[in-house]
Short mmCIF file of C-alpha atoms and ligand atoms in Angstrom, two decimals:
data_model
loop_
_atom_site.label_atom_id
_atom_site.label_comp_id
_atom_site.label_asym_id
_atom_site.label_seq_id
_atom_site.Cartn_x
_atom_site.Cartn_y
_atom_site.Cartn_z
CA MET A 1434 -207.41 -38.78 -45.14
CA SER A 1435 -205.16 -41.67 -45.53
CA GLY A 1436 -201.57 -42.65 -45.94
CA PHE A 1437 -200.57 -44.43 -49.08
CA ARG A 1438 -197.54 -45.78 -50.76
CA SER A 1439 -196.58 -43.51 -53.61
CA ARG A 1440 -196.36 -45.39 -56.89
CA ARG A 1441 -193.60 -43.55 -58.67
CA THR A 1442 -193.89 -45.62 -61.75
CA GLY A 1443 -191.96 -44.68 -64.84
CA PRO A 1444 -193.54 -45.13 -68.26
CA ARG A 1445 -194.22 -48.85 -68.59
CA PHE A 1446 -196.61 -48.87 -71.49
CA PRO A 1447 -197.28 -46.85 -74.62
CA PRO A 1448 -199.68 -43.90 -74.23
CA ALA A 1449 -203.34 -44.37 -75.14
CA PRO A 1450 -204.39 -43.73 -78.74
CA VAL A 1451 -206.22 -40.45 -79.36
CA PRO A 1452 -209.98 -41.03 -79.01
CA ASP A 1453 -212.20 -40.34 -82.04
CA ASP A 1454 -214.72 -38.36 -80.03
CA PRO A 1455 -213.25 -36.98 -76.76
CA VAL A 1456 -216.35 -34.88 -76.09
CA GLU A 1457 -218.69 -37.86 -76.27
CA LEU A 1458 -216.37 -39.94 -74.08
CA SER A 1459 -216.34 -37.23 -71.40
CA ARG A 1460 -220.12 -37.03 -71.52
CA LEU A 1461 -220.31 -40.77 -71.16
CA ALA A 1462 -217.97 -40.66 -68.13
CA VAL A 1463 -220.04 -37.96 -66.41
CA ARG A 1464 -223.35 -39.71 -67.19
CA ALA A 1465 -221.98 -43.01 -65.90
CA ALA A 1466 -220.76 -41.33 -62.69
CA LEU A 1467 -224.11 -39.65 -62.04
CA GLY A 1468 -225.75 -42.99 -62.78
CA GLN A 1469 -223.65 -44.50 -59.99
CA GLY A 1470 -225.18 -42.04 -57.53
CA PHE A 1471 -222.39 -39.48 -57.35
CA VAL A 1472 -223.86 -36.06 -56.67
CA ALA A 1473 -221.44 -34.25 -59.00
CA ALA A 1474 -218.99 -35.28 -61.70
CA GLY A 1475 -216.78 -33.51 -64.21
CA VAL A 1476 -213.68 -33.93 -66.35
CA VAL A 1477 -210.49 -31.83 -66.29
CA ALA A 1478 -208.04 -31.99 -69.17
CA GLY A 1479 -204.54 -31.59 -67.78
CA PHE A 1480 -202.07 -33.19 -65.46
CA ARG A 1481 -200.17 -30.42 -63.63
CA ALA A 1482 -201.42 -29.24 -60.25
CA GLU A 1483 -201.74 -25.46 -60.30
CA GLY A 1484 -202.12 -25.07 -56.53
CA TRP A 1485 -198.99 -26.97 -55.61
CA ALA A 1486 -197.18 -23.85 -54.34
CA GLY A 1487 -199.96 -23.39 -51.77
CA TYR A 1488 -199.56 -27.00 -50.77
CA ARG A 1489 -195.80 -26.54 -50.39
CA ALA A 1490 -196.37 -23.46 -48.22
CA PHE A 1491 -198.65 -25.55 -45.95
CA LEU A 1492 -195.80 -28.05 -45.47
CA ASP A 1493 -193.11 -25.40 -45.08
CA GLY A 1494 -195.18 -23.82 -42.31
CA GLY A 1495 -195.17 -27.18 -40.52
CA LEU A 1496 -199.00 -27.11 -40.54
CA HIS A 1497 -199.17 -30.83 -41.37
CA GLY A 1498 -197.88 -31.87 -37.93
CA GLU A 1499 -197.06 -35.59 -37.80
CA MET A 1500 -198.58 -36.41 -41.22
CA GLY A 1501 -195.16 -37.29 -42.67
CA TYR A 1502 -196.70 -38.89 -45.76
CA LEU A 1503 -197.75 -35.44 -46.98
CA GLU A 1504 -194.10 -34.37 -47.02
CA ARG A 1505 -192.85 -37.67 -48.46
CA ASP A 1506 -195.23 -37.49 -51.42
CA SER A 1507 -195.05 -33.75 -51.88
CA GLU A 1508 -193.26 -33.82 -55.25
CA ALA A 1509 -195.58 -36.49 -56.61
CA ARG A 1510 -198.57 -34.17 -56.10
CA ARG A 1511 -197.23 -31.72 -58.66
CA SER A 1512 -198.19 -33.86 -61.58
CA LEU A 1513 -200.58 -36.73 -62.23
CA ASP A 1514 -198.09 -38.56 -64.42
CA SER A 1515 -196.26 -39.48 -61.21
CA ILE A 1516 -199.24 -41.76 -60.59
CA LEU A 1517 -200.27 -42.74 -64.11
CA PRO A 1518 -197.68 -42.36 -66.86
CA TYR A 1519 -198.87 -40.03 -69.66
CA ALA A 1520 -201.94 -38.96 -67.62
CA LYS A 1521 -203.94 -36.42 -69.64
CA ALA A 1522 -207.29 -36.07 -67.92
CA VAL A 1523 -209.14 -36.70 -64.67
CA LEU A 1524 -212.74 -37.56 -63.98
CA CYS A 1525 -213.63 -36.11 -60.56
CA VAL A 1526 -216.63 -37.16 -58.52
CA ALA A 1527 -218.26 -36.20 -55.23
CA ARG A 1528 -220.32 -38.54 -53.05
CA GLU A 1529 -222.62 -37.32 -50.32
CA VAL A 1530 -221.83 -38.64 -46.85
CA PRO A 1531 -224.55 -40.07 -44.59
CA SER A 1532 -226.86 -37.42 -43.21
CA GLY A 1533 -227.30 -37.23 -39.51
CA GLY A 1534 -227.12 -35.26 -36.34
CA ARG A 1535 -224.70 -34.87 -33.50
CA GLY A 1536 -222.50 -37.79 -32.51
CA ASN A 1537 -218.88 -38.36 -31.53
CA VAL A 1538 -217.96 -39.75 -34.99
CA ALA A 1539 -217.71 -37.37 -37.97
CA ARG A 1540 -220.34 -37.93 -40.62
CA TYR A 1541 -218.04 -39.02 -43.42
CA ALA A 1542 -216.92 -41.99 -41.31
CA ARG A 1543 -220.39 -43.30 -40.50
CA GLY A 1544 -221.64 -46.41 -42.26
CA GLU A 1545 -219.68 -48.08 -45.04
CA ASP A 1546 -216.08 -46.95 -45.53
CA TYR A 1547 -216.32 -44.23 -48.18
CA HIS A 1548 -213.15 -45.49 -49.85
CA ASP A 1549 -214.98 -48.74 -50.67
CA ALA A 1550 -218.18 -47.05 -51.81
CA VAL A 1551 -216.45 -44.50 -54.05
CA ARG A 1552 -214.05 -47.08 -55.47
CA ARG A 1553 -216.92 -49.43 -56.32
CA GLY A 1554 -218.78 -46.65 -58.15
CA LEU A 1555 -215.68 -45.50 -60.03
CA LYS A 1556 -214.79 -49.03 -61.08
CA ALA A 1557 -218.24 -49.32 -62.64
CA VAL A 1558 -217.63 -46.04 -64.47
CA VAL A 1559 -214.29 -47.33 -65.76
CA ALA A 1560 -216.00 -50.50 -67.00
CA SER A 1561 -218.40 -48.36 -69.10
CA LEU A 1562 -215.56 -46.19 -70.35
CA ARG A 1563 -213.48 -49.17 -71.41
CA GLN A 1564 -216.24 -50.30 -73.72
CA ALA A 1565 -216.23 -46.98 -75.56
CA ALA A 1566 -212.53 -46.02 -75.33
CA PRO A 1567 -209.87 -47.10 -77.80
CA ALA A 1568 -207.97 -50.25 -76.85
CA GLY A 1569 -204.74 -49.44 -75.03
CA SER A 1570 -206.27 -46.75 -72.80
CA HIS A 1571 -205.36 -46.80 -69.11
CA PHE A 1572 -207.31 -45.80 -66.03
CA ARG A 1573 -206.48 -45.48 -62.36
CA VAL A 1574 -209.07 -45.06 -59.64
CA CYS A 1575 -208.03 -42.89 -56.64
CA VAL A 1576 -209.97 -42.24 -53.44
CA ASP A 1577 -207.59 -40.50 -51.13
CA THR A 1578 -205.23 -43.36 -51.95
CA ALA A 1579 -202.69 -41.57 -54.14
CA PRO A 1580 -200.78 -38.27 -53.96
CA VAL A 1581 -203.47 -36.19 -55.66
CA LEU A 1582 -204.58 -32.69 -54.62
CA GLU A 1583 -208.18 -33.80 -54.71
CA ARG A 1584 -209.85 -30.50 -53.90
CA GLU A 1585 -207.96 -28.62 -56.59
CA TRP A 1586 -208.84 -31.16 -59.28
CA ALA A 1587 -212.47 -31.16 -58.17
CA VAL A 1588 -212.63 -27.37 -58.50
CA ARG A 1589 -211.03 -27.50 -61.94
CA ALA A 1590 -213.50 -30.20 -63.00
CA GLY A 1591 -216.29 -27.76 -62.16
CA LEU A 1592 -217.68 -29.67 -59.16
CA GLY A 1593 -217.80 -26.58 -56.96
CA PHE A 1594 -215.58 -24.13 -55.11
CA VAL A 1595 -213.46 -24.16 -51.96
CA GLY A 1596 -215.07 -22.30 -49.10
CA ARG A 1597 -213.42 -20.42 -46.28
CA ASN A 1598 -213.46 -23.64 -44.27
CA GLY A 1599 -211.20 -25.16 -46.93
CA MET A 1600 -213.92 -27.59 -48.00
CA LEU A 1601 -215.00 -28.30 -51.56
CA ILE A 1602 -218.59 -27.08 -51.62
CA VAL A 1603 -220.88 -28.50 -54.29
CA PRO A 1604 -223.64 -26.02 -55.13
CA GLY A 1605 -226.94 -27.55 -54.10
CA ALA A 1606 -225.34 -30.35 -52.09
CA GLY A 1607 -222.93 -28.50 -49.79
CA SER A 1608 -219.61 -29.66 -48.38
CA HIS A 1609 -220.60 -32.94 -46.75
CA VAL A 1610 -219.17 -34.83 -49.71
CA VAL A 1611 -216.12 -37.02 -50.22
CA LEU A 1612 -214.08 -37.00 -53.40
CA GLY A 1613 -212.68 -39.54 -55.81
CA GLU A 1614 -211.00 -39.53 -59.23
CA VAL A 1615 -210.29 -41.61 -62.29
CA LEU A 1616 -206.96 -40.70 -63.89
CA THR A 1617 -206.55 -41.62 -67.53
CA ASP A 1618 -204.06 -41.29 -70.35
CA LEU A 1619 -206.98 -40.68 -72.71
CA ALA A 1620 -207.21 -37.12 -74.01
CA LEU A 1621 -210.75 -36.49 -72.73
CA ALA A 1622 -212.47 -33.16 -73.31
CA PRO A 1623 -212.98 -30.87 -70.30
CA THR A 1624 -216.57 -30.56 -69.10
CA ALA A 1625 -216.07 -27.29 -67.23
CA THR A 1626 -215.27 -23.92 -68.71
CA ALA A 1627 -212.19 -22.03 -67.55
CA VAL A 1628 -212.03 -22.25 -63.79
CA ASP A 1629 -213.39 -19.38 -61.84
CA ALA A 1630 -210.88 -19.82 -59.04
CA THR A 1631 -212.05 -16.92 -56.95
CA TRP A 1632 -212.70 -17.50 -53.29
CA GLU A 1633 -215.46 -14.97 -53.06
CA LYS A 1634 -218.45 -17.25 -52.92
CA CYS A 1635 -218.52 -17.07 -49.12
CA GLY A 1636 -219.19 -13.33 -49.27
CA GLY A 1637 -218.62 -11.79 -45.87
CA CYS A 1638 -219.58 -14.98 -44.03
CA ARG A 1639 -217.10 -16.17 -41.43
CA ALA A 1640 -219.28 -18.65 -39.56
CA CYS A 1641 -216.81 -21.52 -40.01
CA LEU A 1642 -213.81 -19.47 -38.93
CA ASP A 1643 -215.59 -18.37 -35.77
CA ALA A 1644 -217.07 -21.80 -34.99
CA CYS A 1645 -213.81 -23.73 -34.97
CA PRO A 1646 -213.43 -24.74 -31.32
CA THR A 1647 -209.62 -24.59 -31.47
CA SER A 1648 -209.15 -21.56 -33.76
CA ALA A 1649 -207.40 -23.84 -36.26
CA PHE A 1650 -207.90 -21.45 -39.21
CA LEU A 1651 -204.86 -19.20 -39.62
CA ALA A 1652 -206.70 -17.46 -42.46
CA PRO A 1653 -209.64 -18.39 -44.67
CA ARG A 1654 -208.91 -21.85 -46.19
CA VAL A 1655 -205.65 -22.23 -44.26
CA VAL A 1656 -205.96 -24.92 -41.62
CA ASP A 1657 -203.27 -25.47 -39.04
CA ALA A 1658 -203.82 -29.21 -38.87
CA ARG A 1659 -202.02 -29.39 -35.54
CA ARG A 1660 -204.99 -27.65 -33.92
CA CYS A 1661 -207.72 -29.29 -36.03
CA LEU A 1662 -209.73 -31.84 -34.01
CA SER A 1663 -209.94 -34.04 -37.07
CA TYR A 1664 -206.16 -34.30 -37.15
CA LEU A 1665 -205.86 -34.77 -33.40
CA THR A 1666 -208.40 -37.60 -33.24
CA ILE A 1667 -207.54 -39.36 -36.52
CA GLU A 1668 -204.04 -38.61 -37.73
CA LYS A 1669 -201.98 -37.75 -34.67
CA ARG A 1670 -200.12 -40.82 -33.48
CA SER A 1671 -198.38 -39.50 -30.35
CA GLY A 1672 -200.14 -38.75 -27.06
CA PHE A 1673 -202.10 -35.57 -26.34
CA THR A 1674 -200.71 -32.64 -24.44
CA PRO A 1675 -203.04 -31.53 -21.60
CA GLU A 1676 -204.10 -28.58 -23.78
CA GLU A 1677 -204.96 -30.79 -26.76
CA GLU A 1678 -206.90 -33.13 -24.50
CA SER A 1679 -208.90 -30.22 -23.14
CA TRP A 1680 -209.98 -29.33 -26.72
CA LEU A 1681 -211.57 -32.68 -27.63
CA ASP A 1682 -214.87 -32.23 -25.81
CA GLY A 1683 -215.80 -35.90 -26.09
CA ARG A 1684 -215.04 -36.35 -29.80
CA LEU A 1685 -213.79 -39.81 -30.71
CA PHE A 1686 -213.25 -39.53 -34.47
CA GLY A 1687 -213.11 -36.33 -36.53
CA CYS A 1688 -214.97 -33.05 -36.26
CA ASP A 1689 -217.62 -31.41 -38.44
CA ASP A 1690 -218.02 -28.05 -36.72
CA CYS A 1691 -216.65 -25.92 -39.58
CA GLN A 1692 -219.09 -27.59 -41.96
CA ASP A 1693 -222.17 -27.71 -39.81
CA VAL A 1694 -222.36 -23.94 -39.39
CA CYS A 1695 -221.94 -23.34 -43.14
CA PRO A 1696 -225.02 -21.85 -44.81
CA TYR A 1697 -224.31 -24.00 -47.87
CA ASN A 1698 -225.08 -27.03 -45.71
CA SER A 1699 -228.76 -26.81 -45.04
CA ALA A 1700 -230.86 -29.25 -43.01
CA PRO A 1701 -230.47 -31.44 -41.10
CA ARG A 1702 -228.92 -29.20 -38.49
CA TRP A 1703 -226.38 -30.56 -36.11
CA SER A 1704 -228.36 -29.61 -33.02
CA GLU A 1705 -230.30 -32.89 -32.89
CA PRO A 1706 -228.61 -36.05 -31.63
CA ALA A 1707 -228.20 -38.62 -34.41
CA ARG A 1708 -230.38 -41.74 -34.40
CA GLU A 1709 -227.95 -43.91 -36.36
CA PRO A 1710 -225.97 -46.18 -33.99
CA GLU A 1711 -222.70 -45.61 -35.86
CA ALA A 1712 -222.86 -41.85 -35.14
CA SER A 1713 -221.50 -42.40 -31.66
CA LEU A 1714 -219.06 -44.86 -30.14
CA ASP A 1715 -219.20 -45.81 -26.48
CA PRO A 1716 -215.93 -44.56 -24.93
CA VAL A 1717 -216.07 -47.20 -22.17
CA GLU A 1718 -216.22 -49.99 -24.73
CA ILE A 1719 -213.59 -48.41 -27.00
CA ALA A 1720 -211.12 -47.77 -24.18
CA SER A 1721 -210.92 -51.50 -23.52
CA LEU A 1722 -211.13 -52.78 -27.10
CA ASP A 1723 -208.06 -54.89 -27.88
CA ASP A 1724 -206.32 -54.78 -31.28
CA PRO A 1725 -207.99 -57.84 -32.86
CA ALA A 1726 -211.42 -56.65 -31.70
CA PHE A 1727 -210.68 -53.19 -33.18
CA GLN A 1728 -209.67 -54.72 -36.52
CA GLU A 1729 -212.81 -56.81 -36.65
CA ARG A 1730 -215.17 -54.06 -35.53
CA PHE A 1731 -213.82 -51.45 -37.98
CA ALA A 1732 -212.80 -53.71 -40.87
CA ARG A 1733 -215.24 -51.96 -43.22
CA SER A 1734 -215.22 -48.52 -41.61
CA ALA A 1735 -213.15 -45.38 -42.19
CA VAL A 1736 -212.69 -45.27 -38.39
CA ARG A 1737 -209.90 -47.83 -38.86
CA ARG A 1738 -207.66 -44.94 -39.89
CA ALA A 1739 -207.37 -43.76 -36.27
CA THR A 1740 -205.51 -47.01 -35.31
CA PRO A 1741 -206.35 -48.99 -32.15
CA ASP A 1742 -203.94 -46.96 -29.99
CA GLY A 1743 -205.26 -43.67 -31.30
CA LEU A 1744 -208.93 -44.51 -30.83
CA ARG A 1745 -208.33 -45.87 -27.31
CA ARG A 1746 -206.41 -42.67 -26.47
CA ASN A 1747 -209.39 -40.62 -27.69
CA ALA A 1748 -211.79 -42.74 -25.63
CA ARG A 1749 -209.67 -42.32 -22.51
CA ALA A 1750 -209.69 -38.56 -23.03
CA ALA A 1751 -213.49 -38.62 -23.34
CA LEU A 1752 -213.81 -40.66 -20.14
CA ALA A 1753 -211.44 -38.35 -18.26
CA ARG A 1754 -213.63 -35.42 -19.30
CA GLU A 1755 -216.79 -37.19 -18.09
CA SER A 1756 -215.25 -37.85 -14.70
CA ARG A 1757 -214.24 -34.23 -14.15
C1 LIG B 1500 -204.35 -34.08 -45.05
C2 LIG B 1500 -205.85 -34.06 -45.08
C3 LIG B 1500 -206.51 -33.60 -43.94
C4 LIG B 1500 -205.77 -32.88 -42.80
C5 LIG B 1500 -205.46 -31.42 -43.24
C6 LIG B 1500 -206.72 -30.68 -43.76
C7 LIG B 1500 -206.44 -29.50 -44.67
N1 LIG B 1500 -207.37 -28.55 -44.68
O1 LIG B 1500 -205.44 -29.42 -45.34
C8 LIG B 1500 -206.80 -33.04 -41.64
C9 LIG B 1500 -206.47 -34.30 -40.87
C10 LIG B 1500 -206.84 -31.87 -40.65
C11 LIG B 1500 -208.09 -33.22 -42.43
C12 LIG B 1500 -209.34 -32.91 -41.93
C13 LIG B 1500 -210.52 -33.10 -42.64
N2 LIG B 1500 -210.65 -33.74 -43.80
CO1 LIG B 1500 -209.16 -34.26 -44.93
N3 LIG B 1500 -207.84 -34.67 -46.20
C14 LIG B 1500 -206.57 -34.53 -46.21
C15 LIG B 1500 -205.97 -34.97 -47.57
C16 LIG B 1500 -205.39 -36.38 -47.41
C17 LIG B 1500 -204.92 -34.02 -48.11
C18 LIG B 1500 -205.35 -32.54 -48.04
C19 LIG B 1500 -204.19 -31.62 -48.30
O2 LIG B 1500 -203.42 -31.85 -49.20
N4 LIG B 1500 -204.07 -30.56 -47.48
C20 LIG B 1500 -203.10 -29.52 -47.66
C21 LIG B 1500 -203.82 -28.27 -48.21
C22 LIG B 1500 -202.83 -27.15 -48.48
O3 LIG B 1500 -204.38 -28.67 -49.45
P1 LIG B 1500 -205.96 -28.54 -49.79
O4 LIG B 1500 -206.76 -28.58 -48.54
O5 LIG B 1500 -206.28 -29.52 -50.85
O6 LIG B 1500 -206.00 -27.04 -50.29
C23 LIG B 1500 -205.59 -26.70 -51.60
C24 LIG B 1500 -206.75 -26.65 -52.51
O7 LIG B 1500 -207.87 -26.12 -51.81
C25 LIG B 1500 -206.22 -25.70 -53.57
N5 LIG B 1500 -207.33 -25.18 -54.38
C26 LIG B 1500 -208.61 -25.07 -54.07
N6 LIG B 1500 -209.31 -24.62 -55.08
C27 LIG B 1500 -208.49 -24.45 -56.07
C28 LIG B 1500 -208.73 -24.00 -57.34
C29 LIG B 1500 -207.68 -23.92 -58.22
C30 LIG B 1500 -207.95 -23.47 -59.61
C31 LIG B 1500 -206.38 -24.22 -57.77
C32 LIG B 1500 -205.24 -24.12 -58.68
C33 LIG B 1500 -206.15 -24.68 -56.44
C34 LIG B 1500 -207.22 -24.78 -55.63
O8 LIG B 1500 -205.48 -24.73 -52.87
C35 LIG B 1500 -205.07 -25.27 -51.62
C36 LIG B 1500 -203.58 -25.08 -51.57
O9 LIG B 1500 -202.92 -25.77 -52.58
C37 LIG B 1500 -207.25 -34.94 -48.49
C38 LIG B 1500 -207.28 -35.96 -49.62
C39 LIG B 1500 -206.41 -35.49 -50.78
N7 LIG B 1500 -205.59 -36.39 -51.26
O10 LIG B 1500 -206.49 -34.34 -51.20
C40 LIG B 1500 -208.40 -35.19 -47.46
C41 LIG B 1500 -209.73 -34.44 -47.69
C42 LIG B 1500 -209.38 -33.01 -48.02
N8 LIG B 1500 -210.34 -34.48 -46.36
C43 LIG B 1500 -211.60 -34.61 -46.39
C44 LIG B 1500 -212.45 -34.56 -45.25
C45 LIG B 1500 -213.86 -35.10 -45.40
C46 LIG B 1500 -211.97 -34.02 -44.05
C47 LIG B 1500 -212.80 -33.63 -42.80
C48 LIG B 1500 -214.15 -33.02 -43.11
C49 LIG B 1500 -212.95 -34.90 -41.92
C50 LIG B 1500 -213.70 -34.71 -40.60
N9 LIG B 1500 -215.00 -34.53 -40.61
O11 LIG B 1500 -213.12 -34.80 -39.55
C51 LIG B 1500 -211.84 -32.62 -42.12
C52 LIG B 1500 -212.07 -31.16 -42.60
C53 LIG B 1500 -211.06 -30.17 -42.09
C54 LIG B 1500 -210.95 -28.96 -43.04
N10 LIG B 1500 -211.71 -27.91 -42.76
O12 LIG B 1500 -210.17 -29.00 -44.00
C55 LIG B 1500 -212.12 -34.69 -47.82
C56 LIG B 1500 -212.70 -33.31 -48.17
C57 LIG B 1500 -213.94 -33.31 -49.05
C58 LIG B 1500 -214.39 -31.89 -49.32
N11 LIG B 1500 -215.69 -31.72 -49.45
O13 LIG B 1500 -213.57 -30.97 -49.43
C59 LIG B 1500 -210.82 -35.07 -48.63
C60 LIG B 1500 -210.77 -34.50 -50.04
C61 LIG B 1500 -210.77 -36.62 -48.65
C62 LIG B 1500 -211.74 -37.22 -49.69
N12 LIG B 1500 -211.23 -38.06 -50.59
O14 LIG B 1500 -212.91 -36.95 -49.70
N13 LIG B 1500 -207.84 -33.66 -43.69
#
């Protein structure tokens, strides 16, 4: 969930030599990723996004609201070579987010900024790969920092499937994971068999669709971001309409409701208040936090994404609700 500057680089260097043993290199990449604590890892061979038409339909429907960067970088998401010239394969990883109970900050944003944690792990993986890969190979680490359709690539790498709530669900771990990738111009071997891109693994369950407090799902997997509390509290830059404000229910950053009711996400249940201090922010304190104090407080937190104005706006909405 972040804006980025698209790097529309043209070819600047010769493509990587063909590796002697692409299967062994892929195995090494996956082993190194699991060794870094990622809960799932896999390699896709390819560079064209197959689900781009669905992405385009999301934009054409205006479902992205004020997230103009999604429109600006739309074309770049079609193909990974818009990010890394001659890209041929992607290593995809998933990292579990902190566990915890109810708070006014979504779980993925608690504790260390996941961008930093995932990037650190992937850089270590790249260091191992470099030792085994032919000289002249190139790698680019992405953690929601480049125009990549991360969920699609993760599915194609065999990490899991996309549930009705639109989330990548890792069997055994659930959906409370964040994603990252290493793009490379090395011709790595795929670690997953042909993708079983069916959406049927939710069976008849519609818990997430029914639990969404704002009815943001237009259909299974189709989120109207303009109604999603994650968008409203993190990405929306303008003020709230009275209706939007009435939806927030005290949330200050993000929303996990469509994940917390999912049977693939077992314990701990969301019913218990979280013990971790970073699970909840004090709206009184946040409403009066000035810009430098915000920057200092959230320097190493994903909460920074909301911007000082946005987070103060959310805090004011929470306080207005308390005083009603
Ligand atoms: C914009 C964005 C948002 C927007 C829009 C969300 C949405 N559903 O589209 C808002 C602000 C609402 C949002 C909210 C959240 N987000 Co967000 N978000 C993104 C971002 C930057 C782009 C997503 C996007 O392109 N959306 C447009 C739709 C159309 O694309 P899509 O969701 O990827 O859906 C496509 C795929 O599912 C694809 N697909 C799926 N399976 C397969 C299989 C095959 C074979 C093919 C071909 C295609 C395919 O088809 C769809 C159409 O093309 C990504 C990072 C990234 N670069 O991808 C993070 C990301 C999706 N967000 C993430 C998170 C954690 C969240 C929240 C949980 C945060 C929170 N707690 O508040 C919520 C969850 C809301 C939800 N149910 O989706 C994680 C999701 C991890 C996961 N397990 O899936 C990501 C991947 C960031 C990361 N690096 O970890 N987010």
